[in-house]
Amino acid sequence: MLVNALIVVLSFQSVWSRKSEPFLGEESAGLFRGSDKYAFAIDVPAAQMECFGHFAHQTGSFYLTYMVQWVTVMTNTHQLFVTVSSPDGTLMASNNEATGHINFQTEVTGFYKLCLGNPYNRFGNSRVFVNFGVIYEGVEVSETEMEEEREEEEVLNSTLTSIEERVHNLQNQVFHMWRNYNAARMRKGKDHHLLTSNLNYVNWWSATQSLVIVLSGYLQLRMLKGLFRTDSSRPRC
């Protein structure tokens, strides 16, 4: 009984030493954790910045894709200032374009800070679609289990290796399909907002021009009636 309890404690300590995650209190409730990828749209207020925290382990591949879909005012620039910082405050990557892709390897375990700044639009908000997350090449526990199984069953070594490679390739293909799908969603959302704004612009100007035409016709009719008006008190020839 004592030996079994000692084995459980040692195994718990070994797992804890491999990956240590900070405790989340109430002050960290707004941080992203529990999933390796996110995709959503957010409004960044004018001349302000929105920041998020995403937890990542070491030896992971962090990626961020974003696109400015539309702004609330007429402007010539849709630029966005994007930064990603490590848990110790080191700037990992930055971008200053309306559409961008950021990729790097995570070297520190902790919460990575993503910030979306809108300093170029002083009067309008920017709708931004973001897609970010962390992918890992493999998990240490599953690799150890696979090695133990290979030692116990040498006959199935080649079969398990082939299955593992195919599953790994399938996971990579599914992940790239998911990223391409989100990129297509970004472009579709941007085109939709552009068409909607153009339609509102055309409708507004059409209504304005119609009102001007009706008003000018009415004024011309009043002027013509004034030219042919006669005074009844004056004698006729």
PDB file of C-alpha atoms in Angstrom:
ATOM      1  CA  MET A   1       0.000   0.000   0.000  1.00  0.00           C
ATOM      2  CA  LEU A   2       2.809   2.388   0.925  1.00  0.00           C
ATOM      3  CA  VAL A   3       4.756   1.475  -2.224  1.00  0.00           C
ATOM      4  CA  ASN A   4       1.749   2.221  -4.468  1.00  0.00           C
ATOM      5  CA  ALA A   5       1.223   5.619  -2.820  1.00  0.00           C
ATOM      6  CA  LEU A   6       4.928   6.419  -3.263  1.00  0.00           C
ATOM      7  CA  ILE A   7       4.736   5.524  -6.981  1.00  0.00           C
ATOM      8  CA  VAL A   8       1.690   7.783  -7.485  1.00  0.00           C
ATOM      9  CA  VAL A   9       3.438  10.713  -5.763  1.00  0.00           C
ATOM     10  CA  LEU A  10       6.615  10.266  -7.812  1.00  0.00           C
ATOM     11  CA  SER A  11       4.674  10.043 -11.088  1.00  0.00           C
ATOM     12  CA  PHE A  12       2.723  13.191 -10.174  1.00  0.00           C
ATOM     13  CA  GLN A  13       5.956  15.034  -9.448  1.00  0.00           C
ATOM     14  CA  SER A  14       7.504  13.912 -12.745  1.00  0.00           C
ATOM     15  CA  VAL A  15       4.500  15.126 -14.734  1.00  0.00           C
ATOM     16  CA  TRP A  16       4.486  18.425 -12.819  1.00  0.00           C
ATOM     17  CA  SER A  17       8.200  18.951 -13.533  1.00  0.00           C
ATOM     18  CA  ARG A  18       7.623  18.538 -17.263  1.00  0.00           C
ATOM     19  CA  LYS A  19       4.919  21.204 -17.564  1.00  0.00           C
ATOM     20  CA  SER A  20       4.216  23.749 -14.878  1.00  0.00           C
ATOM     21  CA  GLU A  21       1.252  26.067 -15.413  1.00  0.00           C
ATOM     22  CA  PRO A  22       0.586  29.166 -13.278  1.00  0.00           C
ATOM     23  CA  PHE A  23      -2.528  29.261 -11.108  1.00  0.00           C
ATOM     24  CA  LEU A  24      -5.389  31.315 -12.518  1.00  0.00           C
ATOM     25  CA  GLY A  25      -7.078  33.562 -10.013  1.00  0.00           C
ATOM     26  CA  GLU A  26      -9.946  35.973 -10.440  1.00  0.00           C
ATOM     27  CA  GLU A  27      -7.607  38.654 -11.815  1.00  0.00           C
ATOM     28  CA  SER A  28      -6.669  36.314 -14.715  1.00  0.00           C
ATOM     29  CA  ALA A  29     -10.224  35.423 -15.711  1.00  0.00           C
ATOM     30  CA  GLY A  30      -9.908  37.313 -19.021  1.00  0.00           C
ATOM     31  CA  LEU A  31      -6.906  35.306 -20.234  1.00  0.00           C
ATOM     32  CA  PHE A  32      -7.270  32.609 -22.885  1.00  0.00           C
ATOM     33  CA  ARG A  33      -6.484  29.107 -21.712  1.00  0.00           C
ATOM     34  CA  GLY A  34      -7.844  25.630 -22.320  1.00  0.00           C
ATOM     35  CA  SER A  35      -7.678  25.554 -26.102  1.00  0.00           C
ATOM     36  CA  ASP A  36      -4.800  25.706 -28.563  1.00  0.00           C
ATOM     37  CA  LYS A  37      -6.566  27.822 -31.205  1.00  0.00           C
ATOM     38  CA  TYR A  38      -9.081  30.649 -31.401  1.00  0.00           C
ATOM     39  CA  ALA A  39     -10.855  32.470 -34.238  1.00  0.00           C
ATOM     40  CA  PHE A  40     -13.185  35.427 -33.707  1.00  0.00           C
ATOM     41  CA  ALA A  41     -13.817  39.070 -34.676  1.00  0.00           C
ATOM     42  CA  ILE A  42     -13.346  42.056 -32.370  1.00  0.00           C
ATOM     43  CA  ASP A  43     -13.905  45.815 -32.572  1.00  0.00           C
ATOM     44  CA  VAL A  44     -10.815  47.874 -31.684  1.00  0.00           C
ATOM     45  CA  PRO A  45     -11.850  51.388 -30.531  1.00  0.00           C
ATOM     46  CA  ALA A  46     -10.351  54.493 -32.132  1.00  0.00           C
ATOM     47  CA  ALA A  47      -6.841  55.365 -30.902  1.00  0.00           C
ATOM     48  CA  GLN A  48      -6.942  52.516 -28.387  1.00  0.00           C
ATOM     49  CA  MET A  49      -5.522  49.009 -27.945  1.00  0.00           C
ATOM     50  CA  GLU A  50      -7.030  45.609 -27.152  1.00  0.00           C
ATOM     51  CA  CYS A  51      -4.799  42.949 -25.529  1.00  0.00           C
ATOM     52  CA  PHE A  52      -5.205  39.224 -24.827  1.00  0.00           C
ATOM     53  CA  GLY A  53      -3.156  36.590 -23.020  1.00  0.00           C
ATOM     54  CA  HIS A  54      -2.707  33.079 -24.421  1.00  0.00           C
ATOM     55  CA  PHE A  55      -1.000  30.292 -22.464  1.00  0.00           C
ATOM     56  CA  ALA A  56       1.696  28.272 -24.245  1.00  0.00           C
ATOM     57  CA  HIS A  57       4.298  25.679 -23.249  1.00  0.00           C
ATOM     58  CA  GLN A  58       7.874  25.561 -24.393  1.00  0.00           C
ATOM     59  CA  THR A  59       8.797  24.071 -27.797  1.00  0.00           C
ATOM     60  CA  GLY A  60       5.482  25.129 -29.287  1.00  0.00           C
ATOM     61  CA  SER A  61       4.783  26.920 -32.555  1.00  0.00           C
ATOM     62  CA  PHE A  62       2.795  30.119 -31.992  1.00  0.00           C
ATOM     63  CA  TYR A  63       0.867  31.571 -34.922  1.00  0.00           C
ATOM     64  CA  LEU A  64      -1.300  34.659 -35.412  1.00  0.00           C
ATOM     65  CA  THR A  65      -3.280  35.667 -38.485  1.00  0.00           C
ATOM     66  CA  TYR A  66      -5.371  38.827 -38.580  1.00  0.00           C
ATOM     67  CA  MET A  67      -7.240  41.001 -41.082  1.00  0.00           C
ATOM     68  CA  VAL A  68      -8.951  44.394 -40.776  1.00  0.00           C
ATOM     69  CA  GLN A  69     -12.390  43.818 -42.287  1.00  0.00           C
ATOM     70  CA  TRP A  70     -13.849  47.332 -42.064  1.00  0.00           C
ATOM     71  CA  VAL A  71     -13.728  50.656 -40.224  1.00  0.00           C
ATOM     72  CA  THR A  72     -16.628  52.824 -39.071  1.00  0.00           C
ATOM     73  CA  VAL A  73     -15.451  56.021 -40.834  1.00  0.00           C
ATOM     74  CA  MET A  74     -14.212  56.851 -44.321  1.00  0.00           C
ATOM     75  CA  THR A  75     -10.421  56.638 -44.235  1.00  0.00           C
ATOM     76  CA  ASN A  76      -7.565  55.904 -46.595  1.00  0.00           C
ATOM     77  CA  THR A  77      -5.734  53.527 -44.256  1.00  0.00           C
ATOM     78  CA  HIS A  78      -6.790  50.308 -42.554  1.00  0.00           C
ATOM     79  CA  GLN A  79      -3.453  49.743 -40.848  1.00  0.00           C
ATOM     80  CA  LEU A  80      -3.266  48.020 -37.477  1.00  0.00           C
ATOM     81  CA  PHE A  81      -0.385  47.907 -35.002  1.00  0.00           C
ATOM     82  CA  VAL A  82       0.008  44.326 -33.717  1.00  0.00           C
ATOM     83  CA  THR A  83       2.535  43.089 -31.137  1.00  0.00           C
ATOM     84  CA  VAL A  84       3.173  39.752 -29.422  1.00  0.00           C
ATOM     85  CA  SER A  85       5.209  39.639 -26.199  1.00  0.00           C
ATOM     86  CA  SER A  86       6.587  36.704 -24.209  1.00  0.00           C
ATOM     87  CA  PRO A  87       5.710  36.081 -20.532  1.00  0.00           C
ATOM     88  CA  ASP A  88       8.890  37.919 -19.458  1.00  0.00           C
ATOM     89  CA  GLY A  89       7.957  41.017 -21.514  1.00  0.00           C
ATOM     90  CA  THR A  90      10.241  40.401 -24.510  1.00  0.00           C
ATOM     91  CA  LEU A  91       8.805  41.553 -27.851  1.00  0.00           C
ATOM     92  CA  MET A  92       8.573  38.427 -30.018  1.00  0.00           C
ATOM     93  CA  ALA A  93       7.034  39.929 -33.177  1.00  0.00           C
ATOM     94  CA  SER A  94       5.234  43.024 -34.444  1.00  0.00           C
ATOM     95  CA  ASN A  95       3.368  44.058 -37.570  1.00  0.00           C
ATOM     96  CA  ASN A  96       2.022  47.326 -38.945  1.00  0.00           C
ATOM     97  CA  GLU A  97      -0.241  46.246 -41.804  1.00  0.00           C
ATOM     98  CA  ALA A  98      -3.969  45.733 -42.371  1.00  0.00           C
ATOM     99  CA  THR A  99      -3.384  42.000 -42.908  1.00  0.00           C
ATOM    100  CA  GLY A 100      -0.571  39.991 -41.371  1.00  0.00           C
ATOM    101  CA  HIS A 101       0.808  36.619 -40.320  1.00  0.00           C
ATOM    102  CA  ILE A 102       3.084  36.064 -37.298  1.00  0.00           C
ATOM    103  CA  ASN A 103       4.842  32.778 -36.485  1.00  0.00           C
ATOM    104  CA  PHE A 104       7.542  31.959 -33.929  1.00  0.00           C
ATOM    105  CA  GLN A 105       8.697  29.209 -31.568  1.00  0.00           C
ATOM    106  CA  THR A 106       7.717  29.547 -27.902  1.00  0.00           C
ATOM    107  CA  GLU A 107      10.760  29.371 -25.635  1.00  0.00           C
ATOM    108  CA  VAL A 108       9.161  30.248 -22.273  1.00  0.00           C
ATOM    109  CA  THR A 109       6.160  28.616 -20.596  1.00  0.00           C
ATOM    110  CA  GLY A 110       3.508  31.139 -19.641  1.00  0.00           C
ATOM    111  CA  PHE A 111       0.992  33.619 -21.010  1.00  0.00           C
ATOM    112  CA  TYR A 112       1.938  35.357 -24.255  1.00  0.00           C
ATOM    113  CA  LYS A 113       0.444  38.834 -24.675  1.00  0.00           C
ATOM    114  CA  LEU A 114      -1.249  39.797 -27.963  1.00  0.00           C
ATOM    115  CA  CYS A 115      -2.070  43.470 -28.517  1.00  0.00           C
ATOM    116  CA  LEU A 116      -4.093  45.020 -31.357  1.00  0.00           C
ATOM    117  CA  GLY A 117      -3.648  48.790 -31.600  1.00  0.00           C
ATOM    118  CA  ASN A 118      -5.691  51.249 -33.658  1.00  0.00           C
ATOM    119  CA  PRO A 119      -3.558  54.446 -33.548  1.00  0.00           C
ATOM    120  CA  TYR A 120      -4.170  55.482 -37.170  1.00  0.00           C
ATOM    121  CA  ASN A 121      -7.948  56.005 -36.867  1.00  0.00           C
ATOM    122  CA  ARG A 122      -8.748  58.807 -34.424  1.00  0.00           C
ATOM    123  CA  PHE A 123     -12.515  58.796 -34.951  1.00  0.00           C
ATOM    124  CA  GLY A 124     -13.545  55.298 -36.038  1.00  0.00           C
ATOM    125  CA  ASN A 125     -13.419  51.727 -34.739  1.00  0.00           C
ATOM    126  CA  SER A 126     -11.815  48.871 -36.672  1.00  0.00           C
ATOM    127  CA  ARG A 127     -13.378  45.415 -36.999  1.00  0.00           C
ATOM    128  CA  VAL A 128     -10.550  42.853 -36.913  1.00  0.00           C
ATOM    129  CA  PHE A 129     -10.792  39.091 -37.455  1.00  0.00           C
ATOM    130  CA  VAL A 130      -8.058  37.225 -35.561  1.00  0.00           C
ATOM    131  CA  ASN A 131      -6.969  33.599 -35.638  1.00  0.00           C
ATOM    132  CA  PHE A 132      -4.249  32.552 -33.184  1.00  0.00           C
ATOM    133  CA  GLY A 133      -3.061  29.542 -31.220  1.00  0.00           C
ATOM    134  CA  VAL A 134      -0.195  27.167 -30.471  1.00  0.00           C
ATOM    135  CA  ILE A 135       0.592  23.818 -32.050  1.00  0.00           C
ATOM    136  CA  TYR A 136       2.962  21.186 -30.698  1.00  0.00           C
ATOM    137  CA  GLU A 137       4.876  18.563 -32.598  1.00  0.00           C
ATOM    138  CA  GLY A 138       4.101  15.958 -29.944  1.00  0.00           C
ATOM    139  CA  VAL A 139       3.484  15.343 -26.263  1.00  0.00           C
ATOM    140  CA  GLU A 140       6.185  13.831 -24.044  1.00  0.00           C
ATOM    141  CA  VAL A 141       3.817  11.460 -22.282  1.00  0.00           C
ATOM    142  CA  SER A 142       2.489   9.951 -25.499  1.00  0.00           C
ATOM    143  CA  GLU A 143       6.021   9.618 -26.907  1.00  0.00           C
ATOM    144  CA  THR A 144       7.129   7.712 -23.790  1.00  0.00           C
ATOM    145  CA  GLU A 145       4.133   5.437 -23.986  1.00  0.00           C
ATOM    146  CA  MET A 146       4.847   4.713 -27.638  1.00  0.00           C
ATOM    147  CA  GLU A 147       8.461   3.845 -26.814  1.00  0.00           C
ATOM    148  CA  GLU A 148       7.355   1.423 -24.087  1.00  0.00           C
ATOM    149  CA  GLU A 149       4.898  -0.233 -26.442  1.00  0.00           C
ATOM    150  CA  ARG A 150       7.591  -0.599 -29.094  1.00  0.00           C
ATOM    151  CA  GLU A 151       9.897  -2.302 -26.576  1.00  0.00           C
ATOM    152  CA  GLU A 152       7.163  -4.699 -25.505  1.00  0.00           C
ATOM    153  CA  GLU A 153       5.899  -5.476 -28.997  1.00  0.00           C
ATOM    154  CA  GLU A 154       8.788  -5.407 -31.440  1.00  0.00           C
ATOM    155  CA  VAL A 155       6.735  -7.251 -34.028  1.00  0.00           C
ATOM    156  CA  LEU A 156       4.418  -4.243 -34.490  1.00  0.00           C
ATOM    157  CA  ASN A 157       7.221  -1.701 -34.642  1.00  0.00           C
ATOM    158  CA  SER A 158       7.001  -0.915 -38.340  1.00  0.00           C
ATOM    159  CA  THR A 159       3.195  -0.880 -38.325  1.00  0.00           C
ATOM    160  CA  LEU A 160       2.974   1.525 -35.379  1.00  0.00           C
ATOM    161  CA  THR A 161       5.603   3.811 -36.915  1.00  0.00           C
ATOM    162  CA  SER A 162       3.700   3.946 -40.177  1.00  0.00           C
ATOM    163  CA  ILE A 163       0.405   4.664 -38.397  1.00  0.00           C
ATOM    164  CA  GLU A 164       2.036   7.349 -36.286  1.00  0.00           C
ATOM    165  CA  GLU A 165       3.494   9.099 -39.336  1.00  0.00           C
ATOM    166  CA  ARG A 166       0.189   8.971 -41.188  1.00  0.00           C
ATOM    167  CA  VAL A 167      -1.737  10.322 -38.198  1.00  0.00           C
ATOM    168  CA  HIS A 168       0.821  13.098 -37.786  1.00  0.00           C
ATOM    169  CA  ASN A 169       0.547  14.008 -41.475  1.00  0.00           C
ATOM    170  CA  LEU A 170      -3.237  13.915 -41.258  1.00  0.00           C
ATOM    171  CA  GLN A 171      -3.195  16.237 -38.240  1.00  0.00           C
ATOM    172  CA  ASN A 172      -0.972  18.697 -40.097  1.00  0.00           C
ATOM    173  CA  GLN A 173      -3.240  18.630 -43.149  1.00  0.00           C
ATOM    174  CA  VAL A 174      -6.354  19.178 -41.030  1.00  0.00           C
ATOM    175  CA  PHE A 175      -4.668  22.053 -39.217  1.00  0.00           C
ATOM    176  CA  HIS A 176      -3.680  23.757 -42.501  1.00  0.00           C
ATOM    177  CA  MET A 177      -7.201  23.212 -43.843  1.00  0.00           C
ATOM    178  CA  TRP A 178      -8.562  24.902 -40.711  1.00  0.00           C
ATOM    179  CA  ARG A 179      -6.245  27.888 -41.159  1.00  0.00           C
ATOM    180  CA  ASN A 180      -7.172  28.215 -44.841  1.00  0.00           C
ATOM    181  CA  TYR A 181     -10.836  28.059 -43.866  1.00  0.00           C
ATOM    182  CA  ASN A 182     -10.373  30.903 -41.384  1.00  0.00           C
ATOM    183  CA  ALA A 183      -8.471  32.938 -43.968  1.00  0.00           C
ATOM    184  CA  ALA A 184     -11.389  32.457 -46.372  1.00  0.00           C
ATOM    185  CA  ARG A 185     -13.765  33.588 -43.604  1.00  0.00           C
ATOM    186  CA  MET A 186     -11.669  36.722 -43.150  1.00  0.00           C
ATOM    187  CA  ARG A 187     -11.803  37.599 -46.862  1.00  0.00           C
ATOM    188  CA  LYS A 188     -15.529  36.828 -47.039  1.00  0.00           C
ATOM    189  CA  GLY A 189     -16.282  39.060 -44.052  1.00  0.00           C
ATOM    190  CA  LYS A 190     -14.183  41.893 -45.468  1.00  0.00           C
ATOM    191  CA  ASP A 191     -15.905  41.662 -48.875  1.00  0.00           C
ATOM    192  CA  HIS A 192     -19.333  41.571 -47.210  1.00  0.00           C
ATOM    193  CA  HIS A 193     -18.688  44.733 -45.208  1.00  0.00           C
ATOM    194  CA  LEU A 194     -17.251  46.458 -48.294  1.00  0.00           C
ATOM    195  CA  LEU A 195     -20.323  45.614 -50.386  1.00  0.00           C
ATOM    196  CA  THR A 196     -22.651  46.735 -47.590  1.00  0.00           C
ATOM    197  CA  SER A 197     -20.875  50.087 -47.210  1.00  0.00           C
ATOM    198  CA  ASN A 198     -20.898  50.645 -50.989  1.00  0.00           C
ATOM    199  CA  LEU A 199     -24.612  49.841 -51.140  1.00  0.00           C
ATOM    200  CA  ASN A 200     -25.382  52.321 -48.363  1.00  0.00           C
ATOM    201  CA  TYR A 201     -23.243  54.938 -50.112  1.00  0.00           C
ATOM    202  CA  VAL A 202     -25.052  54.474 -53.446  1.00  0.00           C
ATOM    203  CA  ASN A 203     -28.499  54.529 -51.805  1.00  0.00           C
ATOM    204  CA  TRP A 204     -27.723  57.692 -49.860  1.00  0.00           C
ATOM    205  CA  TRP A 205     -26.408  59.568 -52.878  1.00  0.00           C
ATOM    206  CA  SER A 206     -29.279  58.363 -55.073  1.00  0.00           C
ATOM    207  CA  ALA A 207     -31.828  59.663 -52.563  1.00  0.00           C
ATOM    208  CA  THR A 208     -29.971  62.977 -52.283  1.00  0.00           C
ATOM    209  CA  GLN A 209     -29.799  63.453 -56.070  1.00  0.00           C
ATOM    210  CA  SER A 210     -33.486  62.582 -56.458  1.00  0.00           C
ATOM    211  CA  LEU A 211     -34.394  65.186 -53.828  1.00  0.00           C
ATOM    212  CA  VAL A 212     -32.236  67.822 -55.555  1.00  0.00           C
ATOM    213  CA  ILE A 213     -33.853  67.075 -58.943  1.00  0.00           C
ATOM    214  CA  VAL A 214     -37.398  67.367 -57.536  1.00  0.00           C
ATOM    215  CA  LEU A 215     -36.556  70.581 -55.680  1.00  0.00           C
ATOM    216  CA  SER A 216     -34.900  72.188 -58.727  1.00  0.00           C
ATOM    217  CA  GLY A 217     -37.903  71.282 -60.916  1.00  0.00           C
ATOM    218  CA  TYR A 218     -40.287  72.854 -58.427  1.00  0.00           C
ATOM    219  CA  LEU A 219     -38.236  76.074 -58.297  1.00  0.00           C
ATOM    220  CA  GLN A 220     -38.062  76.283 -62.102  1.00  0.00           C
ATOM    221  CA  LEU A 221     -41.841  75.878 -62.319  1.00  0.00           C
ATOM    222  CA  ARG A 222     -42.363  78.710 -59.827  1.00  0.00           C
ATOM    223  CA  MET A 223     -40.024  80.974 -61.798  1.00  0.00           C
ATOM    224  CA  LEU A 224     -41.850  80.259 -65.081  1.00  0.00           C
ATOM    225  CA  LYS A 225     -45.236  80.993 -63.490  1.00  0.00           C
ATOM    226  CA  GLY A 226     -43.844  84.285 -62.191  1.00  0.00           C
ATOM    227  CA  LEU A 227     -42.829  85.363 -65.698  1.00  0.00           C
ATOM    228  CA  PHE A 228     -46.376  84.943 -67.075  1.00  0.00           C
ATOM    229  CA  ARG A 229     -48.202  86.454 -64.114  1.00  0.00           C
ATOM    230  CA  THR A 230     -50.315  89.604 -64.965  1.00  0.00           C
ATOM    231  CA  ASP A 231     -51.626  92.404 -62.766  1.00  0.00           C
ATOM    232  CA  SER A 232     -55.440  92.663 -62.979  1.00  0.00           C
ATOM    233  CA  SER A 233     -55.452  96.369 -61.899  1.00  0.00           C
ATOM    234  CA  ARG A 234     -53.441  97.495 -64.935  1.00  0.00           C
ATOM    235  CA  PRO A 235     -55.439  98.229 -68.158  1.00  0.00           C
ATOM    236  CA  ARG A 236     -54.993  95.805 -70.985  1.00  0.00           C
ATOM    237  CA  CYS A 237     -54.002  96.953 -74.465  1.00  0.00           C
TER     238      CYS A 237
END
